[in-house]
Coordinates of C-alpha atoms in Angstrom, one line a residue:
M1 CA -77.7 -160.3 -75.8
S2 CA -77.6 -162.3 -79.1
A3 CA -79.7 -161.4 -82.2
L4 CA -81.7 -164.6 -81.8
L5 CA -82.6 -163.8 -78.2
W6 CA -83.8 -160.3 -79.3
I7 CA -85.9 -161.8 -82.1
T8 CA -87.3 -164.4 -79.7
A9 CA -88.2 -161.7 -77.2
V10 CA -90.1 -159.8 -79.9
S11 CA -91.9 -163.0 -80.7
L12 CA -92.9 -163.4 -77.1
A13 CA -94.0 -159.8 -76.9
A14 CA -96.1 -160.4 -80.0
W15 CA -97.8 -163.4 -78.4
C16 CA -98.5 -161.4 -75.2
W17 CA -100.2 -158.7 -77.3
L18 CA -102.2 -161.3 -79.3
L19 CA -103.3 -163.0 -76.1
L20 CA -104.6 -159.8 -74.5
C21 CA -105.2 -157.2 -77.2
Q22 CA -106.5 -158.9 -80.3
G23 CA -110.1 -159.1 -79.3
F24 CA -109.6 -162.4 -77.3
F25 CA -109.7 -164.1 -80.7
W26 CA -108.7 -167.4 -79.1
R27 CA -111.9 -167.8 -77.1
T28 CA -114.7 -170.0 -78.5
D29 CA -117.7 -168.7 -76.5
V30 CA -119.0 -166.4 -79.2
R31 CA -122.1 -168.3 -80.1
L32 CA -125.6 -167.2 -81.2
P33 CA -126.5 -164.1 -79.1
P34 CA -129.5 -164.0 -76.7
R35 CA -132.7 -164.3 -78.6
R36 CA -136.5 -164.5 -78.1
E37 CA -139.1 -165.6 -80.5
P38 CA -140.8 -162.8 -82.4
D39 CA -144.5 -162.3 -82.3
G40 CA -144.7 -162.8 -86.0
W41 CA -142.2 -164.8 -88.0
P42 CA -140.9 -163.1 -91.1
S43 CA -140.7 -164.7 -94.5
V44 CA -137.3 -166.2 -95.5
C45 CA -135.8 -167.4 -98.8
V46 CA -132.9 -169.8 -98.7
V47 CA -130.4 -169.4 -101.6
V48 CA -128.0 -172.3 -102.2
P49 CA -125.4 -171.8 -105.0
A50 CA -124.4 -175.3 -106.2
R51 CA -121.8 -176.4 -108.8
D52 CA -121.1 -180.1 -109.1
E53 CA -122.4 -180.9 -105.6
A54 CA -124.0 -184.3 -106.1
A55 CA -121.6 -185.9 -103.7
V56 CA -122.7 -183.8 -100.7
L57 CA -126.3 -182.9 -101.4
P58 CA -127.8 -186.1 -100.0
A59 CA -126.2 -185.2 -96.6
S60 CA -127.0 -181.5 -96.7
L61 CA -130.1 -180.6 -98.7
P62 CA -132.5 -182.8 -96.6
S63 CA -131.6 -180.7 -93.5
L64 CA -132.8 -177.6 -95.2
L65 CA -135.9 -179.2 -96.5
A66 CA -136.7 -180.3 -92.9
Q67 CA -136.3 -176.9 -91.3
D68 CA -138.9 -176.4 -88.5
Y69 CA -139.7 -172.8 -89.2
P70 CA -143.0 -171.3 -88.1
G71 CA -143.1 -168.6 -90.9
R72 CA -143.0 -168.9 -94.7
A73 CA -139.8 -170.2 -96.0
E74 CA -138.7 -171.5 -99.5
I75 CA -135.4 -172.8 -100.9
F76 CA -133.9 -171.7 -104.2
L77 CA -131.0 -173.9 -105.3
V78 CA -129.0 -172.5 -108.2
D79 CA -127.5 -175.2 -110.3
D80 CA -124.5 -173.3 -111.7
G81 CA -123.5 -175.3 -114.8
S82 CA -123.1 -178.7 -113.0
T83 CA -122.0 -181.7 -115.0
D84 CA -122.8 -184.3 -112.3
G85 CA -126.7 -184.0 -112.2
T86 CA -126.8 -181.7 -109.2
G87 CA -130.0 -180.0 -110.2
E88 CA -131.9 -183.3 -110.9
L89 CA -130.6 -184.8 -107.7
A90 CA -131.9 -181.8 -105.8
R91 CA -135.4 -182.2 -107.3
E92 CA -135.3 -185.9 -106.4
L93 CA -134.3 -185.2 -102.8
S94 CA -137.2 -182.7 -102.6
R95 CA -139.7 -185.3 -103.9
R96 CA -138.4 -187.9 -101.6
H97 CA -138.1 -185.9 -98.4
G98 CA -140.8 -183.2 -98.8
G99 CA -140.6 -180.2 -96.4
L100 CA -139.9 -176.7 -97.6
P101 CA -140.7 -175.8 -101.2
L102 CA -137.7 -176.1 -103.5
T103 CA -137.0 -174.3 -106.8
V104 CA -134.0 -175.2 -108.9
G105 CA -132.7 -172.5 -111.2
S106 CA -129.8 -172.1 -113.6
P107 CA -128.1 -168.8 -114.2
G108 CA -126.0 -169.5 -117.3
E109 CA -122.4 -168.6 -117.6
P110 CA -121.2 -165.6 -115.5
P111 CA -120.3 -162.4 -117.5
A112 CA -116.9 -160.8 -117.3
G113 CA -116.3 -159.2 -113.9
W114 CA -118.3 -161.7 -111.9
T115 CA -117.1 -164.6 -109.8
G116 CA -119.1 -167.7 -110.5
K117 CA -120.5 -168.2 -106.9
L118 CA -121.7 -164.6 -106.7
W119 CA -123.3 -164.8 -110.1
A120 CA -125.2 -167.9 -108.9
V121 CA -126.2 -166.0 -105.7
R122 CA -127.4 -163.1 -107.8
H123 CA -129.7 -165.4 -109.8
G124 CA -131.0 -167.0 -106.6
I125 CA -131.7 -163.7 -105.0
G126 CA -133.5 -162.6 -108.2
L127 CA -135.7 -165.7 -108.0
A128 CA -136.4 -165.0 -104.3
R129 CA -137.3 -161.4 -104.8
A130 CA -140.7 -162.3 -106.3
R131 CA -141.6 -163.7 -102.9
E132 CA -140.7 -160.4 -101.2
P133 CA -138.8 -162.1 -98.2
E134 CA -137.7 -160.1 -95.2
Y135 CA -134.6 -162.2 -94.9
L136 CA -132.3 -164.2 -97.1
L137 CA -130.3 -167.2 -95.9
L138 CA -127.2 -167.7 -98.0
T139 CA -125.8 -171.2 -97.4
D140 CA -123.4 -173.4 -99.3
A141 CA -124.4 -176.8 -100.7
D142 CA -122.2 -178.7 -98.3
I143 CA -123.7 -177.2 -95.1
A144 CA -126.1 -179.3 -93.0
H145 CA -128.4 -177.4 -90.6
A146 CA -130.0 -178.6 -87.4
P147 CA -133.9 -178.6 -87.7
D148 CA -134.2 -175.4 -85.7
S149 CA -131.2 -173.6 -87.4
L150 CA -133.3 -171.1 -89.4
R151 CA -135.6 -170.4 -86.5
M152 CA -132.7 -169.6 -84.2
L153 CA -130.9 -167.4 -86.8
V154 CA -134.1 -165.3 -87.4
A155 CA -134.8 -165.0 -83.7
A156 CA -131.2 -163.8 -83.1
A157 CA -131.4 -161.3 -85.9
R158 CA -134.7 -159.9 -84.7
T159 CA -133.7 -159.8 -81.1
G160 CA -130.4 -158.1 -81.6
G161 CA -131.3 -155.9 -84.5
F162 CA -128.7 -157.5 -86.8
D163 CA -128.7 -157.1 -90.5
V164 CA -126.4 -160.1 -90.8
V165 CA -126.2 -163.1 -88.5
S166 CA -123.5 -165.5 -89.7
Q167 CA -122.3 -168.8 -88.2
M168 CA -119.0 -170.4 -89.0
A169 CA -120.0 -174.0 -89.7
R170 CA -118.1 -176.7 -87.9
L171 CA -115.9 -178.2 -90.6
R172 CA -115.2 -182.0 -90.9
V173 CA -112.3 -183.3 -88.8
E174 CA -112.0 -187.0 -89.5
S175 CA -108.8 -187.6 -91.5
V176 CA -105.3 -187.0 -90.1
W177 CA -104.8 -183.9 -92.2
E178 CA -108.2 -182.5 -91.4
R179 CA -107.4 -182.8 -87.7
L180 CA -104.1 -181.0 -88.2
V181 CA -105.2 -178.3 -90.5
V182 CA -108.9 -177.5 -90.1
P183 CA -109.0 -176.2 -86.5
A184 CA -106.1 -174.0 -87.4
F185 CA -108.1 -172.6 -90.3
V186 CA -110.7 -171.3 -88.0
Y187 CA -108.1 -170.2 -85.4
F188 CA -106.3 -168.1 -88.0
F189 CA -109.5 -166.6 -89.4
A190 CA -110.5 -165.5 -85.9
Q191 CA -107.1 -164.0 -85.4
L192 CA -107.6 -161.9 -88.5
Y193 CA -111.2 -161.1 -87.7
P194 CA -111.9 -161.3 -84.0
F195 CA -115.6 -162.2 -83.6
R196 CA -116.1 -159.9 -80.7
R197 CA -115.0 -156.9 -82.7
I198 CA -117.2 -157.8 -85.6
G199 CA -120.4 -157.7 -83.6
R200 CA -119.5 -154.4 -81.9
K201 CA -121.3 -151.4 -83.3
G202 CA -118.9 -148.8 -84.6
S203 CA -116.1 -151.4 -85.1
R204 CA -114.5 -151.4 -88.6
T205 CA -113.8 -155.2 -88.4
A206 CA -116.1 -157.0 -90.7
A207 CA -116.4 -160.6 -91.8
A208 CA -118.9 -163.4 -92.3
A209 CA -118.8 -167.1 -92.9
G210 CA -120.1 -167.8 -96.4
G211 CA -121.6 -171.2 -95.4
C212 CA -124.3 -169.7 -93.2
V213 CA -125.3 -166.0 -93.7
L214 CA -128.7 -164.7 -92.7
L215 CA -129.1 -161.3 -94.5
R216 CA -131.9 -158.8 -94.2
A217 CA -133.2 -158.4 -97.8
G218 CA -133.6 -154.7 -97.5
T219 CA -130.0 -154.4 -96.4
A220 CA -128.9 -156.5 -99.3
E221 CA -130.5 -154.0 -101.7
K222 CA -129.1 -151.0 -99.8
A223 CA -125.6 -152.5 -99.8
R224 CA -125.8 -153.6 -103.4
I225 CA -125.3 -157.3 -102.7
P226 CA -124.2 -159.1 -104.7
D227 CA -123.7 -156.6 -107.6
G228 CA -121.4 -154.3 -105.5
I229 CA -119.1 -157.2 -104.6
R230 CA -119.4 -159.2 -107.9
H231 CA -115.6 -159.4 -108.4
A232 CA -114.9 -160.7 -104.8
V233 CA -113.2 -164.1 -104.5
I234 CA -113.6 -164.0 -100.7
D235 CA -117.2 -163.1 -100.9
D236 CA -118.2 -163.6 -97.3
V237 CA -115.8 -160.9 -96.0
A238 CA -116.7 -158.6 -98.9
L239 CA -120.4 -159.0 -98.0
A240 CA -119.9 -158.1 -94.4
R241 CA -117.8 -155.1 -95.3
A242 CA -120.5 -153.9 -97.8
V243 CA -123.2 -154.2 -95.1
K244 CA -121.1 -152.3 -92.5
S245 CA -120.3 -149.6 -95.1
A246 CA -124.1 -149.2 -95.6
G247 CA -124.6 -148.8 -91.9
G248 CA -125.7 -152.3 -91.1
H249 CA -125.0 -154.3 -88.0
V250 CA -123.1 -157.6 -88.5
W251 CA -122.7 -160.6 -86.1
L252 CA -120.4 -163.6 -86.6
G253 CA -119.8 -166.5 -84.3
L254 CA -119.1 -170.2 -84.1
A255 CA -121.9 -172.7 -84.8
D256 CA -123.1 -175.5 -82.5
R257 CA -125.3 -177.3 -85.0
V258 CA -124.4 -176.1 -88.4
D259 CA -121.8 -178.5 -90.0
S260 CA -119.9 -178.8 -93.3
V261 CA -120.2 -182.3 -94.7
R262 CA -117.5 -181.8 -97.3
P263 CA -114.5 -184.1 -96.8
Y264 CA -110.9 -183.0 -97.2
P265 CA -109.2 -186.4 -96.7
R266 CA -105.8 -185.5 -98.3
L267 CA -103.4 -182.6 -97.7
H268 CA -103.8 -181.8 -101.4
D269 CA -107.5 -181.1 -100.8
L270 CA -106.9 -178.8 -97.9
W271 CA -104.0 -177.1 -99.7
R272 CA -106.3 -176.2 -102.6
M273 CA -109.0 -174.9 -100.2
V274 CA -106.6 -172.5 -98.7
S275 CA -104.3 -171.6 -101.6
R276 CA -107.2 -170.8 -104.0
S277 CA -107.9 -167.5 -102.2
A278 CA -105.0 -166.8 -99.8
Y279 CA -103.3 -164.3 -102.1
A280 CA -106.6 -162.6 -102.8
Q281 CA -106.9 -162.1 -99.1
L282 CA -103.7 -160.1 -99.4
R283 CA -105.2 -158.1 -102.3
H284 CA -102.5 -159.5 -104.6
N285 CA -100.0 -157.2 -103.1
P286 CA -96.3 -158.5 -103.0
L287 CA -95.5 -156.3 -100.1
L288 CA -98.3 -157.7 -98.0
L289 CA -97.2 -161.1 -99.0
L290 CA -93.6 -160.4 -97.8
G291 CA -95.0 -158.9 -94.6
T292 CA -97.3 -161.9 -94.0
V293 CA -94.5 -164.4 -94.5
A294 CA -92.2 -162.5 -92.2
G295 CA -95.0 -162.2 -89.6
L296 CA -95.9 -165.9 -89.7
A297 CA -92.2 -166.8 -89.3
L298 CA -91.6 -164.4 -86.4
V299 CA -94.8 -165.4 -84.5
Y300 CA -95.0 -169.1 -85.2
L301 CA -91.7 -170.4 -86.3
V302 CA -89.2 -168.5 -84.2
P303 CA -90.3 -169.9 -80.8
P304 CA -89.6 -173.6 -81.6
A305 CA -86.5 -172.6 -83.5
A306 CA -85.2 -170.7 -80.5
V307 CA -85.9 -173.6 -78.2
V308 CA -83.9 -176.0 -80.4
A309 CA -81.1 -173.5 -81.0
G310 CA -80.9 -172.4 -77.4
A311 CA -80.8 -176.0 -76.1
A312 CA -78.2 -177.0 -78.7
G313 CA -76.0 -173.9 -78.2
G314 CA -76.3 -173.5 -74.5
G315 CA -78.3 -170.3 -74.8
T316 CA -80.5 -170.8 -71.8
A317 CA -82.2 -167.4 -72.0
T318 CA -83.0 -168.0 -75.7
A319 CA -84.5 -171.4 -75.0
V320 CA -86.6 -170.2 -72.1
T321 CA -87.9 -167.2 -74.0
G322 CA -88.8 -169.4 -76.9
A323 CA -90.5 -171.9 -74.7
L324 CA -92.6 -169.2 -73.1
A325 CA -93.7 -167.9 -76.5
W326 CA -94.4 -171.5 -77.6
A327 CA -96.4 -172.1 -74.5
V328 CA -98.6 -169.0 -75.0
M329 CA -99.1 -170.0 -78.6
A330 CA -100.2 -173.5 -77.7
G331 CA -102.4 -172.2 -74.9
T332 CA -104.4 -170.0 -77.2
Y333 CA -104.9 -172.9 -79.5
V334 CA -106.4 -175.2 -76.8
P335 CA -110.0 -173.7 -76.9
I336 CA -110.4 -174.3 -80.7
L337 CA -109.1 -177.9 -80.3
R338 CA -111.7 -178.4 -77.6
Y339 CA -114.4 -176.9 -79.8
Y340 CA -113.4 -179.5 -82.5
R341 CA -113.1 -182.2 -79.9
Q342 CA -109.5 -182.9 -80.8
P343 CA -106.7 -184.1 -78.5
L344 CA -104.9 -181.2 -76.8
S345 CA -101.6 -182.9 -77.8
L346 CA -102.1 -181.2 -81.2
A347 CA -101.5 -177.7 -79.6
P348 CA -97.7 -177.8 -79.6
L349 CA -97.8 -178.8 -83.3
L350 CA -99.3 -175.4 -84.3
P351 CA -95.9 -174.1 -85.6
F352 CA -95.8 -177.0 -88.1
T353 CA -99.4 -176.2 -89.2
A354 CA -98.5 -172.5 -89.5
L355 CA -95.6 -173.5 -91.8
L356 CA -98.0 -175.3 -94.0
Y357 CA -100.2 -172.2 -94.2
L358 CA -97.2 -170.1 -95.0
L359 CA -96.3 -172.4 -97.9
M360 CA -100.0 -172.4 -99.1
T361 CA -100.0 -168.6 -99.1
V362 CA -96.8 -168.5 -101.1
D363 CA -98.2 -171.1 -103.5
S364 CA -101.3 -169.0 -103.9
A365 CA -99.2 -166.1 -105.0
V366 CA -97.2 -168.3 -107.4
Q367 CA -100.4 -169.6 -109.0
H368 CA -101.6 -166.0 -109.3
Y369 CA -98.5 -164.9 -111.2
R370 CA -98.7 -168.0 -113.4
G371 CA -102.2 -166.8 -114.5
R372 CA -104.3 -169.3 -112.5
G373 CA -105.2 -167.2 -109.5
A374 CA -108.2 -167.9 -107.3
A375 CA -110.8 -170.5 -108.1
W376 CA -114.3 -171.7 -107.4
K377 CA -115.5 -175.1 -108.6
G378 CA -113.3 -175.3 -111.6
R379 CA -113.5 -171.6 -112.5
T380 CA -110.2 -169.6 -112.1
Y381 CA -109.8 -165.9 -111.7
A382 CA -106.3 -164.6 -112.6
R383 CA -107.0 -161.1 -111.4
P384 CA -109.9 -159.0 -110.2
G385 CA -112.4 -158.6 -113.0
A386 CA -110.9 -161.4 -115.1
V387 CA -113.0 -163.6 -117.4
P388 CA -113.5 -167.0 -115.8
D389 CA -111.5 -169.9 -117.2
E390 CA -113.3 -173.2 -117.2
G391 CA -110.1 -175.2 -117.3

C-alpha cells in the first residue's frame, strides 16, 4: 500500500469520526429551544457597541427600536470614538422611528489591557446597571432583529433556565465571495464548537455568537463580565467560557430571524474578517498553528488530491478512497448550504474554501509576528494585554 493511500485512508477515517462523533456539528436543526411566555416579563437592557457604523445603522437600529417586548426594555448604544457620525445618526433614527428608549454614550479611549469592543460593552453595561435589568442583550451594530426577537430570547432563557441564550446571526450571502466563504465560516465554527455540546449541562464546550447574546445580569456580575475577559479578542467565546466557569448554563444555536446586514463584497473584506482573530483562536501558539495547518491539509485537501493523483497514476484504490472522503465532506456541508439557501453545487468546492481559510490563518500569524495582530474597527492588538494602536 502506497504512502498516499495510507494518508488518504486516515483522512477518510477522520471524516467518519467527524460525521458521527463530533456532536453532529453538521446538522442545522439547533434553533431556539422550546419556550413559553413567562407570567411576568423581566426588564432588559440592550447594549450595542458601535464604532464607525453609520453605513449599517439605518438597516439595523430601527429593528431594535421596534422590538415588540411586553416588559421594560431600553437600548444603550455606545459610540466608541466614531468618526462618521454614528452617535448622532443613532439619535436621529430614534427620533424618526420612536419605539424603545435609546441612550447614546461614549466611553473614551480604552486603557491598556482592554480590547476596544469590550471596553465599549463595559461602558454600556455600566449605563444599564442603573436600571437594574434582569437581562442584558449584547448585540452588534450590524445585526437586524425580527420584531419578536427579544421576546423569544427571553422566553427561551426563562423556560430553559439558561444564563446565556445566543443566536448565530445569518450572515449576508449575496456576492460571489460571500456565497463561497460565509457558509463555511459557520460550518467551521460549529465543527470547533458543536452546538449540541454547548447546551448540554456538564459539557466543557463553551461558545457564543457575539452578534446576539442574551445574558442574565446577575450571572454577568458573578462571572466578572466583561472585566474578567477584558483582553479577549474573541470575546464571545471568552464570555461563554467565563459563564460556564461560574456555573452558568449556556445555549447557542442558529438564528431564523436575526441577520447581519454588513456586506463583505470582496475576498479582501472576508479575508480581514477571518484573519483578524484566527491566530488569537490558536492562542498565538506556533505549535497549534502547525497542527491546524496539518489538520486542515489532511482533512480537506488530501481527498481531492488523492482523487487527482489516483486517477492520473492508475491508483484506483487511492482515487476511490479519496472520493469517499470527499463525498462525506461534501455531504456534511449540504445542510449549512440549505440553511443559507445556496446551491448544493457549492458542496464539492469546500476543499478550495478550506484552503482559503488555511491561508487566512497563516496570514493571521504573519500579521501577529509583524506586530499588527488582531483588530477591531481600526484598533490592533499585537499581543494579549497590548496597548491599542489606532493606525
